[in-house]
XYZ file of C-alpha atoms in Angstrom:
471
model
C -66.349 -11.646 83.941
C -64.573 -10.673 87.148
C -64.255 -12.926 90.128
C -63.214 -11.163 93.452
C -61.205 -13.336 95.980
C -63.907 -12.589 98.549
C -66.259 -14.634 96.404
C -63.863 -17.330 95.857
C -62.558 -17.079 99.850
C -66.398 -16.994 101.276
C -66.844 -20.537 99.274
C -64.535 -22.693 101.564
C -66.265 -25.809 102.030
C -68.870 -25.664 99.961
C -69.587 -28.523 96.867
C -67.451 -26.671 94.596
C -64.286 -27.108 96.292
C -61.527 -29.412 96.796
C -59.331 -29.881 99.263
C -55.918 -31.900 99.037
C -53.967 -33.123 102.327
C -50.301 -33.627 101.795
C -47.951 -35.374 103.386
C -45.259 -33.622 101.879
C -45.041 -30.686 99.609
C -42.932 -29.281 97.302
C -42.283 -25.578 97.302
C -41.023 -24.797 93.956
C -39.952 -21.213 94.847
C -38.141 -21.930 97.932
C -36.806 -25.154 96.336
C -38.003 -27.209 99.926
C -39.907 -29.941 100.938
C -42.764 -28.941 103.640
C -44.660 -31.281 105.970
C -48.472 -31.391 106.168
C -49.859 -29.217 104.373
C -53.394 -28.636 103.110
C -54.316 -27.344 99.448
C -58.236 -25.609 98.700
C -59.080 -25.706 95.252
C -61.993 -24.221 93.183
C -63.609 -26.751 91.143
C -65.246 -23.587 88.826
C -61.526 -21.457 88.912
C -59.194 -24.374 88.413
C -57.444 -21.606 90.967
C -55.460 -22.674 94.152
C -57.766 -20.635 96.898
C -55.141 -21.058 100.211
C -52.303 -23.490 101.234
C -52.260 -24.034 104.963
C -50.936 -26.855 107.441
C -52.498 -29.052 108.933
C -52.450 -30.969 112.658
C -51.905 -35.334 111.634
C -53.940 -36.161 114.568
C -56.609 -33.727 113.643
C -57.203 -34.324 110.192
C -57.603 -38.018 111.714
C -60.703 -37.691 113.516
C -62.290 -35.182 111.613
C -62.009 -35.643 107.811
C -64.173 -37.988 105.560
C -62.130 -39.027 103.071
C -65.280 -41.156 101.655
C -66.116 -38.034 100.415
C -64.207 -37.369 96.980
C -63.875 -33.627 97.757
C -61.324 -34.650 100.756
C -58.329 -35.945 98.510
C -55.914 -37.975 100.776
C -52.510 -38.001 99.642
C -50.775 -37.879 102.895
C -48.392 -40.714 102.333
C -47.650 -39.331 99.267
C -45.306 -36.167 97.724
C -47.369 -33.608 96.311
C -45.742 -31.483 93.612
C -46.570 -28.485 90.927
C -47.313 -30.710 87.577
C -44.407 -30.879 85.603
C -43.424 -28.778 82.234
C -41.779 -29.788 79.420
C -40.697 -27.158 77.110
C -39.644 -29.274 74.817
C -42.044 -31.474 73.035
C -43.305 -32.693 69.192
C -46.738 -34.449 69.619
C -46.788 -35.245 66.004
C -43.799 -37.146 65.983
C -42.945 -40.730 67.454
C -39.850 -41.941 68.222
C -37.389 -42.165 65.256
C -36.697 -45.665 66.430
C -40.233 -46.779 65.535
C -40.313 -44.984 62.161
C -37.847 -42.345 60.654
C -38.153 -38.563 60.724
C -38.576 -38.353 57.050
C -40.957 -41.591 56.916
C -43.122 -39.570 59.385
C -42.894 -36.634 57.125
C -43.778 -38.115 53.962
C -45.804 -41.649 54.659
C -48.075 -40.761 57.381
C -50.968 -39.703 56.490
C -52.445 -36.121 58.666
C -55.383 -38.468 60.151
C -52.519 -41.069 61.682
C -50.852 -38.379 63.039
C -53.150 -36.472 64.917
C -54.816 -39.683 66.674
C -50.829 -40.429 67.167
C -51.073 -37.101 69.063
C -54.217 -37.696 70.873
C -52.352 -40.962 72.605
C -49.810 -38.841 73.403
C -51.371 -36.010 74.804
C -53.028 -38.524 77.373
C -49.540 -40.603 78.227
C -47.737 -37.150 78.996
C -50.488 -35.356 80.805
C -50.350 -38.805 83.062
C -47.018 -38.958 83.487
C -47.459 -35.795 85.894
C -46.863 -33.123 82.521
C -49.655 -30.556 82.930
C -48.142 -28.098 80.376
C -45.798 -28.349 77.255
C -44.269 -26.545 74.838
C -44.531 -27.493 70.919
C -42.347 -26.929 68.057
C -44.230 -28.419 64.904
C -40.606 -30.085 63.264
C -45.467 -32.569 71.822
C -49.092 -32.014 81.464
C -48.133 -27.921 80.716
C -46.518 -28.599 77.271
C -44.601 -26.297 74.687
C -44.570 -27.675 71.210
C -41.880 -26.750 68.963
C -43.082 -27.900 65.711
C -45.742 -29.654 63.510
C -42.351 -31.211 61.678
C -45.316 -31.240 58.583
C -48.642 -31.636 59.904
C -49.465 -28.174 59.051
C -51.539 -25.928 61.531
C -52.074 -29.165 63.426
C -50.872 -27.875 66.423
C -52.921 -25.374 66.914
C -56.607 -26.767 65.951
C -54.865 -29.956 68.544
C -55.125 -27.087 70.979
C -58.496 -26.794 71.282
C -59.522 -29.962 71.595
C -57.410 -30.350 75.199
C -58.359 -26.443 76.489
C -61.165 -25.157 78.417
C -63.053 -26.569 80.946
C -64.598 -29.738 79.320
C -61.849 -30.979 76.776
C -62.162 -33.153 73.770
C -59.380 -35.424 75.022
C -57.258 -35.116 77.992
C -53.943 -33.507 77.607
C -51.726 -30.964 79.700
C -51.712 -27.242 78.448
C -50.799 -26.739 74.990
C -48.183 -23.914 73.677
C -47.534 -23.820 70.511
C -45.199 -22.625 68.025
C -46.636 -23.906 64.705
C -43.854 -24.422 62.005
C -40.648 -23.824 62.490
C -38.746 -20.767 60.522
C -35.753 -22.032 58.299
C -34.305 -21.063 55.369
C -34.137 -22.165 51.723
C -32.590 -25.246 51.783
C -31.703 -25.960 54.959
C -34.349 -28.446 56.553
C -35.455 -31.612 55.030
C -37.764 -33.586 53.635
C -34.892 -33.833 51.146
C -36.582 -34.647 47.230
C -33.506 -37.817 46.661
C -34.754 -37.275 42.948
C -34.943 -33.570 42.423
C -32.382 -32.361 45.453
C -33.185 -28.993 44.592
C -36.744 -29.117 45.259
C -38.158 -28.531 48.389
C -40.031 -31.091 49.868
C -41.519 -34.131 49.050
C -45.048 -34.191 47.413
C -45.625 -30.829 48.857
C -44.226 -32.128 52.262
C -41.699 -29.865 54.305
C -40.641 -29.987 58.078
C -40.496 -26.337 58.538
C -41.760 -23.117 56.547
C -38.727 -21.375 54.805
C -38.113 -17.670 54.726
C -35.504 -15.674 53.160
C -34.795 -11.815 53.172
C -35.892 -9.463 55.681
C -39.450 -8.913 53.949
C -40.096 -12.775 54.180
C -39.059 -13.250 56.940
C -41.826 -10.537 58.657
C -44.536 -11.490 56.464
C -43.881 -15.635 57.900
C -44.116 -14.676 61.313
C -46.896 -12.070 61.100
C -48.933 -15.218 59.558
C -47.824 -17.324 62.439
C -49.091 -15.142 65.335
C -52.245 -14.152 63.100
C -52.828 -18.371 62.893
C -52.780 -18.290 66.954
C -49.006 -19.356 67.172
C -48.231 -18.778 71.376
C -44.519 -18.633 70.428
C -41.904 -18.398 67.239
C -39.253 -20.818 66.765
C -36.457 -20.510 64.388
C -33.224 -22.558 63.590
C -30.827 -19.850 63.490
C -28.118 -22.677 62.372
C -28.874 -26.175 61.105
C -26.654 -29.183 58.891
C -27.239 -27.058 55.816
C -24.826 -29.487 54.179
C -26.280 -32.479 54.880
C -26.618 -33.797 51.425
C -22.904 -34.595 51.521
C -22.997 -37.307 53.489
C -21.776 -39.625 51.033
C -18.379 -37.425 49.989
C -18.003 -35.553 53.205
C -19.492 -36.748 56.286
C -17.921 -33.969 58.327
C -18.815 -31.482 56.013
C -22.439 -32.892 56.016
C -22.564 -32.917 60.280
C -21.259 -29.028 60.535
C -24.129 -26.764 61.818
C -24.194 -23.366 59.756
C -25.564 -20.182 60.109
C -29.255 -20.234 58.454
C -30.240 -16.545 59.062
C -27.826 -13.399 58.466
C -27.973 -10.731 61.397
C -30.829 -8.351 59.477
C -33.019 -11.667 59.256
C -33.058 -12.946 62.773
C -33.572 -9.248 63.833
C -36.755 -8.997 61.915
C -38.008 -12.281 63.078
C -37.555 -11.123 66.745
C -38.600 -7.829 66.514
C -42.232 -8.760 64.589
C -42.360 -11.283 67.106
C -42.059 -9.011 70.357
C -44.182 -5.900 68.283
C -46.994 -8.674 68.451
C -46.494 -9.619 71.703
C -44.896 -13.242 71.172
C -41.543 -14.779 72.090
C -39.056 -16.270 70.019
C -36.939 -19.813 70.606
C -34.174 -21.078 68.644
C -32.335 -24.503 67.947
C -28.449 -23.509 68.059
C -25.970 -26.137 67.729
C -23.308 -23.120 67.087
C -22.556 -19.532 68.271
C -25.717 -17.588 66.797
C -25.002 -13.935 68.666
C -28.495 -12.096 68.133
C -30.856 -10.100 70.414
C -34.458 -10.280 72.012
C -33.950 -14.364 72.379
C -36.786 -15.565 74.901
C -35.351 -18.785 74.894
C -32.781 -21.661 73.169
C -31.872 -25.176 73.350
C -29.223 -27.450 72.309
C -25.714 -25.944 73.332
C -24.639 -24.501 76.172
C -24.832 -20.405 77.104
C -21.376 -19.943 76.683
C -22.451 -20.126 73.294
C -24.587 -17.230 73.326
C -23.746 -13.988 73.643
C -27.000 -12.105 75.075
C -27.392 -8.222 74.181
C -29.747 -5.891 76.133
C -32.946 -5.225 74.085
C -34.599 -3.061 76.146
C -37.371 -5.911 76.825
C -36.914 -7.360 80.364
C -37.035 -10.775 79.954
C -34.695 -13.334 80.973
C -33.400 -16.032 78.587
C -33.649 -19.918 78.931
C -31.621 -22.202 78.380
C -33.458 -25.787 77.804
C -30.378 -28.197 76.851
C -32.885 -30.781 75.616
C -30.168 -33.861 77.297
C -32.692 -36.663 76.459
C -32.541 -36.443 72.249
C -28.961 -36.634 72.655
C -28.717 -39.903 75.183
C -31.907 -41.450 73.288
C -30.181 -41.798 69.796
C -26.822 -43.037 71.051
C -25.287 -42.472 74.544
C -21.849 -43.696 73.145
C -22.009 -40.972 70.464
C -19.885 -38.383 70.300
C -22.770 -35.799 70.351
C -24.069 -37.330 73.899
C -21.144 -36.937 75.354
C -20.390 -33.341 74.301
C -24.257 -32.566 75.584
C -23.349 -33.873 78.970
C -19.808 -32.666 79.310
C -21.611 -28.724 78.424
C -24.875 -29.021 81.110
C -21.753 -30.195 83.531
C -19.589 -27.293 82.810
C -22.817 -24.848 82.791
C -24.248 -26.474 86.153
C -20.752 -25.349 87.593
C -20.180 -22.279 86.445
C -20.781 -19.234 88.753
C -21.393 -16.797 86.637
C -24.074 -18.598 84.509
C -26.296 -15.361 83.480
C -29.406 -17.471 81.607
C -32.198 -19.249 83.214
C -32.728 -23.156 82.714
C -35.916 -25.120 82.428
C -36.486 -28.797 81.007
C -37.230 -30.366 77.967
C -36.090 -32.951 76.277
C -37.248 -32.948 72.607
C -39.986 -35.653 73.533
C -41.026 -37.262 70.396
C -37.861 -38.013 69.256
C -38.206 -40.654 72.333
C -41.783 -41.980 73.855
C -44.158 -39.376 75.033
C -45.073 -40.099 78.786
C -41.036 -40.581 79.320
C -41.050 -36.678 79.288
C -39.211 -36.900 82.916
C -35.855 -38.580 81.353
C -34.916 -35.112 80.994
C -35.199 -34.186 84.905
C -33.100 -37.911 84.964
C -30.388 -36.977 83.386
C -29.838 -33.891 84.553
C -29.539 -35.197 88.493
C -27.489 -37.982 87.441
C -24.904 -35.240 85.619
C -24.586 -33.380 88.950
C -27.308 -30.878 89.207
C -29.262 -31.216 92.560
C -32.616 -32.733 92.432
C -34.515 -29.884 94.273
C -32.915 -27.563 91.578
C -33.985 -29.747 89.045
C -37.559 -30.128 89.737
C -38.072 -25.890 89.936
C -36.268 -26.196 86.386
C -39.476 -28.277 85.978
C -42.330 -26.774 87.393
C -41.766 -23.078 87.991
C -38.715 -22.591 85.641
C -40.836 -24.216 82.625
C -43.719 -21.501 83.360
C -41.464 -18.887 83.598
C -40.279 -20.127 80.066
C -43.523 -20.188 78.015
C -45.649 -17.979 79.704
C -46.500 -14.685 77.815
C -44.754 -11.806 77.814
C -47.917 -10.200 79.447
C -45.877 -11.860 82.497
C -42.210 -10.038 81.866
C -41.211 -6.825 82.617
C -42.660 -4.583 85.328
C -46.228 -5.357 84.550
C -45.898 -8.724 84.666
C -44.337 -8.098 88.583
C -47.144 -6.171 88.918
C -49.404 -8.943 87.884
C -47.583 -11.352 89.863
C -48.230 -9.272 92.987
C -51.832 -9.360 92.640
C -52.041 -12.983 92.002
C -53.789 -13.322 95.538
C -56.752 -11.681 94.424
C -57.542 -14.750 92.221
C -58.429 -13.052 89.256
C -56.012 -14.710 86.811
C -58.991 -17.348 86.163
C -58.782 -19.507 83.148
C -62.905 -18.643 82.688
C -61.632 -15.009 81.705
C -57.783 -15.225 80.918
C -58.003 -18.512 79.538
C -55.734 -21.800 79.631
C -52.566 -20.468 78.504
C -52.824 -17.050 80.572
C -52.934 -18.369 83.804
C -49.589 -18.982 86.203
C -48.089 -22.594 86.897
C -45.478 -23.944 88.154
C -45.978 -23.258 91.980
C -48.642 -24.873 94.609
C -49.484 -21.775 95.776
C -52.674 -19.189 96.228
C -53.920 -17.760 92.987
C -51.839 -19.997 90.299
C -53.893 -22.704 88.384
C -54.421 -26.197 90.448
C -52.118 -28.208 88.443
C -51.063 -30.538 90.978
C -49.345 -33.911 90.939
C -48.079 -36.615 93.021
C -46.064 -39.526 93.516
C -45.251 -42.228 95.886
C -41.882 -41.587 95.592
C -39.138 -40.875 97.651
C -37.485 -37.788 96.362
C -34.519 -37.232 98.567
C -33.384 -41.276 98.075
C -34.793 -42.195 94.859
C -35.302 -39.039 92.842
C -35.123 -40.764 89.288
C -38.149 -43.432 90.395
C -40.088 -40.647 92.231
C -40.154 -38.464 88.944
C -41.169 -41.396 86.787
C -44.502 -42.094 85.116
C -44.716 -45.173 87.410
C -44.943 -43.527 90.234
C -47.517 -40.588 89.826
C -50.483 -41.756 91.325
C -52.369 -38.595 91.455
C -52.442 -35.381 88.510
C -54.859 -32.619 88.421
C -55.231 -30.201 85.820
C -56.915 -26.802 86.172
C -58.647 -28.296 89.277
C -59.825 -31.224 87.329
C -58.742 -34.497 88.617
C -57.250 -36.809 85.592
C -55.768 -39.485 87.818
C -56.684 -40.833 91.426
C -55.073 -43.684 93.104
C -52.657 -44.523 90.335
C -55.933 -44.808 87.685
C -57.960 -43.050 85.644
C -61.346 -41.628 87.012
């Protein structure tokens, strides 16, 4: 299927389009907030068709907002929906019930309805799109944490036009990579079995030959990205006799290891992410959370793609923000946020899951209230989180290429599908995933970004919330 922008253009007006008047907008590339502007949307594309501004007075006299196609948020702060890069929708919050007690004593059935509630709370919180790591509105998931291939049979039950549930765009990453004995369950009867009852939080992989074979099965299972630990608590069963010992994060990987991961993972066209508490040097990272940059030593690859940097601030301040590890976090996004010569990108996510889904924006929080500006922040959010998890169909100088077309509106879910479109920006061509809020940005940004005050979200052109309720 091809769609030409003069089909889309000649359409204006007509039943199948939208058309939202705000007061304010956003620009996420510019990093600005414009007055009065006017967004057309295709209801069939899920495409933004033109951005434009609008006259107060006119707009007055001549628009029926009775009609549902006119969308009046004009006293409102329209914004690109939110990413988080960052999230586990099969996990709750370890204050509710433990990691391991999630791991081992709920059943597969409680956890995917668990992840069905939380798909809805975060794609109305103003999340169109996340990230997943399997160890949860655009969404990258990290990790199943031992629900299996969950994650990716979740993600077609909130894609395409007419979804099972609602939920933001889904990337996933399936299990996470470790290796032998590094990630828990931990068996307190046989300690040197992995597991418990068959359960583990991550799929090990040792050797070079392993550690191909685990990630060709990943991407051949649909996996949209690769994560790895390249250093973990390997230790940790020392508690007892050694608690520092037990707390130190280790290399998991050697150098030969991680290099095979990455380079299956970029022959097959996927990106890789790792959790680094320490100072894993290794090429071809897409993107890594935890510690700062200055504890990563990037090497040129020869792929042209930039690395992110998602601190993930929220797990830290969630389980203790008197704790030694909260205030290291925040002490290394301060001293990254200042330096000039900071050669990563940044983008948001908090490790949601580990806290309450729908709180996704804590991250965005604590980042202000550390020093970074607020305008800053929310690109981090929006544009910086697509610029994350898209595809590497996006990087290099095809990807510009691509980018520089976008105005011809072809990058339509209906032939690239849900995860191959662009996001992040309210602009012509990228998908309509638009929120807002009834916030005031510039003296309130921590209430503006919170779930309690987005009133409006829109996915793909689809409206999810209206008026501060549910259609």
């Amino acid at each position: 299927m091809q769609i030409s922008s003069g089909d889309e253009a000649s359409k204006c007006g007509d039943a199948m389009h939208t058309k939202i008047y705000a007061g304010t907008l956003f620009d996420s590339e510019k990093c600005e907030l414009i007055k009065h502007r006017v967004i057309s949307v295709s209801a069939k594309s899920g495409l933004i068709l033109d951005v434009q501004p609008y006259s107060p007075g006119e707009v007055d006299a001549s628009v029926d907002f009775s009609d549902a196609r006119n969308i009046d948020l004009r006293s409102k702060t329209v914004l690109p929906g939110f990413v988080d890069c960052h999230v586990h929708f099969f996990l709750h919050p370890y204050s509710e019930t433990s990691w391991e007690d999630q791991n081992t004593r709920e059943s597969l059935v409680e956890r995917t309805i668990r992840a069905t509630v939380h798909a809805r709370e975060t794609l109305m919180a103003g999340y169109t799109a996340v990230r997943s790591f399997s160890p949860v509105s655009i969404c990258r998931d990290l990790g199943t944490e031992g629900a299996g291939d969950a994650d990716v049979l979740f993600r077609k039950c909130v894609s395409g036009p007419n979804p099972l549930i609602p939920g933001p765009r889904y990337f996933c990453a399936n299990r996470a990579i470790v290796t032998t004995g590094s990630y828990g369950p931990r068996n307190r009867l046989y300690p040197n079995r992995a597991g418990v009852e068959g359960k583990t939080g991550a799929e090990a992989a040792d050797g070079v030959d392993e550690c191909i074979k685990v990630v060709r099965r990943q991407v051949g299972a649909g996996a949209d990205w690769i994560k790895l630990y390249a250093d973990y608590r390997f230790r940790a069963e020392m508690t007892q006799v050694s608690p520092q010992t037990a707390s130190e994060s280790l290399d998991t990987f050697n150098t030969d290891e991680l290099h095979a991961i990455v380079q299956t993972a970029h022959k097959l066209g996927v990106k890789v992410a790792a959790h680094t508490d320490g100072k894993s040097s290794w090429e071809g990272l897409s993107s890594f959370f935890r510690r700062s940059p200055d504890d990563y030593v990037a090497r040129d690859t020869g792929i042209r793609q930039p690395t992110v940097w998602i601190p993930t601030l929220s797990v830290y301040y969630t389980l203790g923000k008197d704790t030694p590890m909260w205030k290291q976090a925040a002490s290394t996004f301060t001293r990254a946020i200042k330096a000039s010569d900071l050669n990563v990108k940044i983008a948001c996510g908090g490790d949601t899951g580990t806290f309450a889904h729908g709180d996704n924006s804590l991250e965005m929080k604590l980042m202000v209230h550390l020093g970074a500006d607020w305008k800053t922040v929310l690109r981090w959010g929006t544009l910086g989180g697509w610029e994350c998890i898209r595809s590497m169909r996006w990087e290099g100088q095809k990807g510009k290429e691509r980018l520089a077309k976008i105005h011809e509106l072809r990058e339509d879910a209906r032939v690239v599908g849900d995860n191959e479109v662009p996001f992040g920006a309210v602009k012509q061509g990228f998908a309509a995933d638009i929120i807002a809020t009834d916030g005031d940005l510039t003296q309130d940004f921590e209430r503006a970004v919170d779930k309690g005050s987005i009133v409006f979200v829109m996915k793909g052109g689809r409206v999810y919330k209206r008026d501060g309720q549910t259609p």
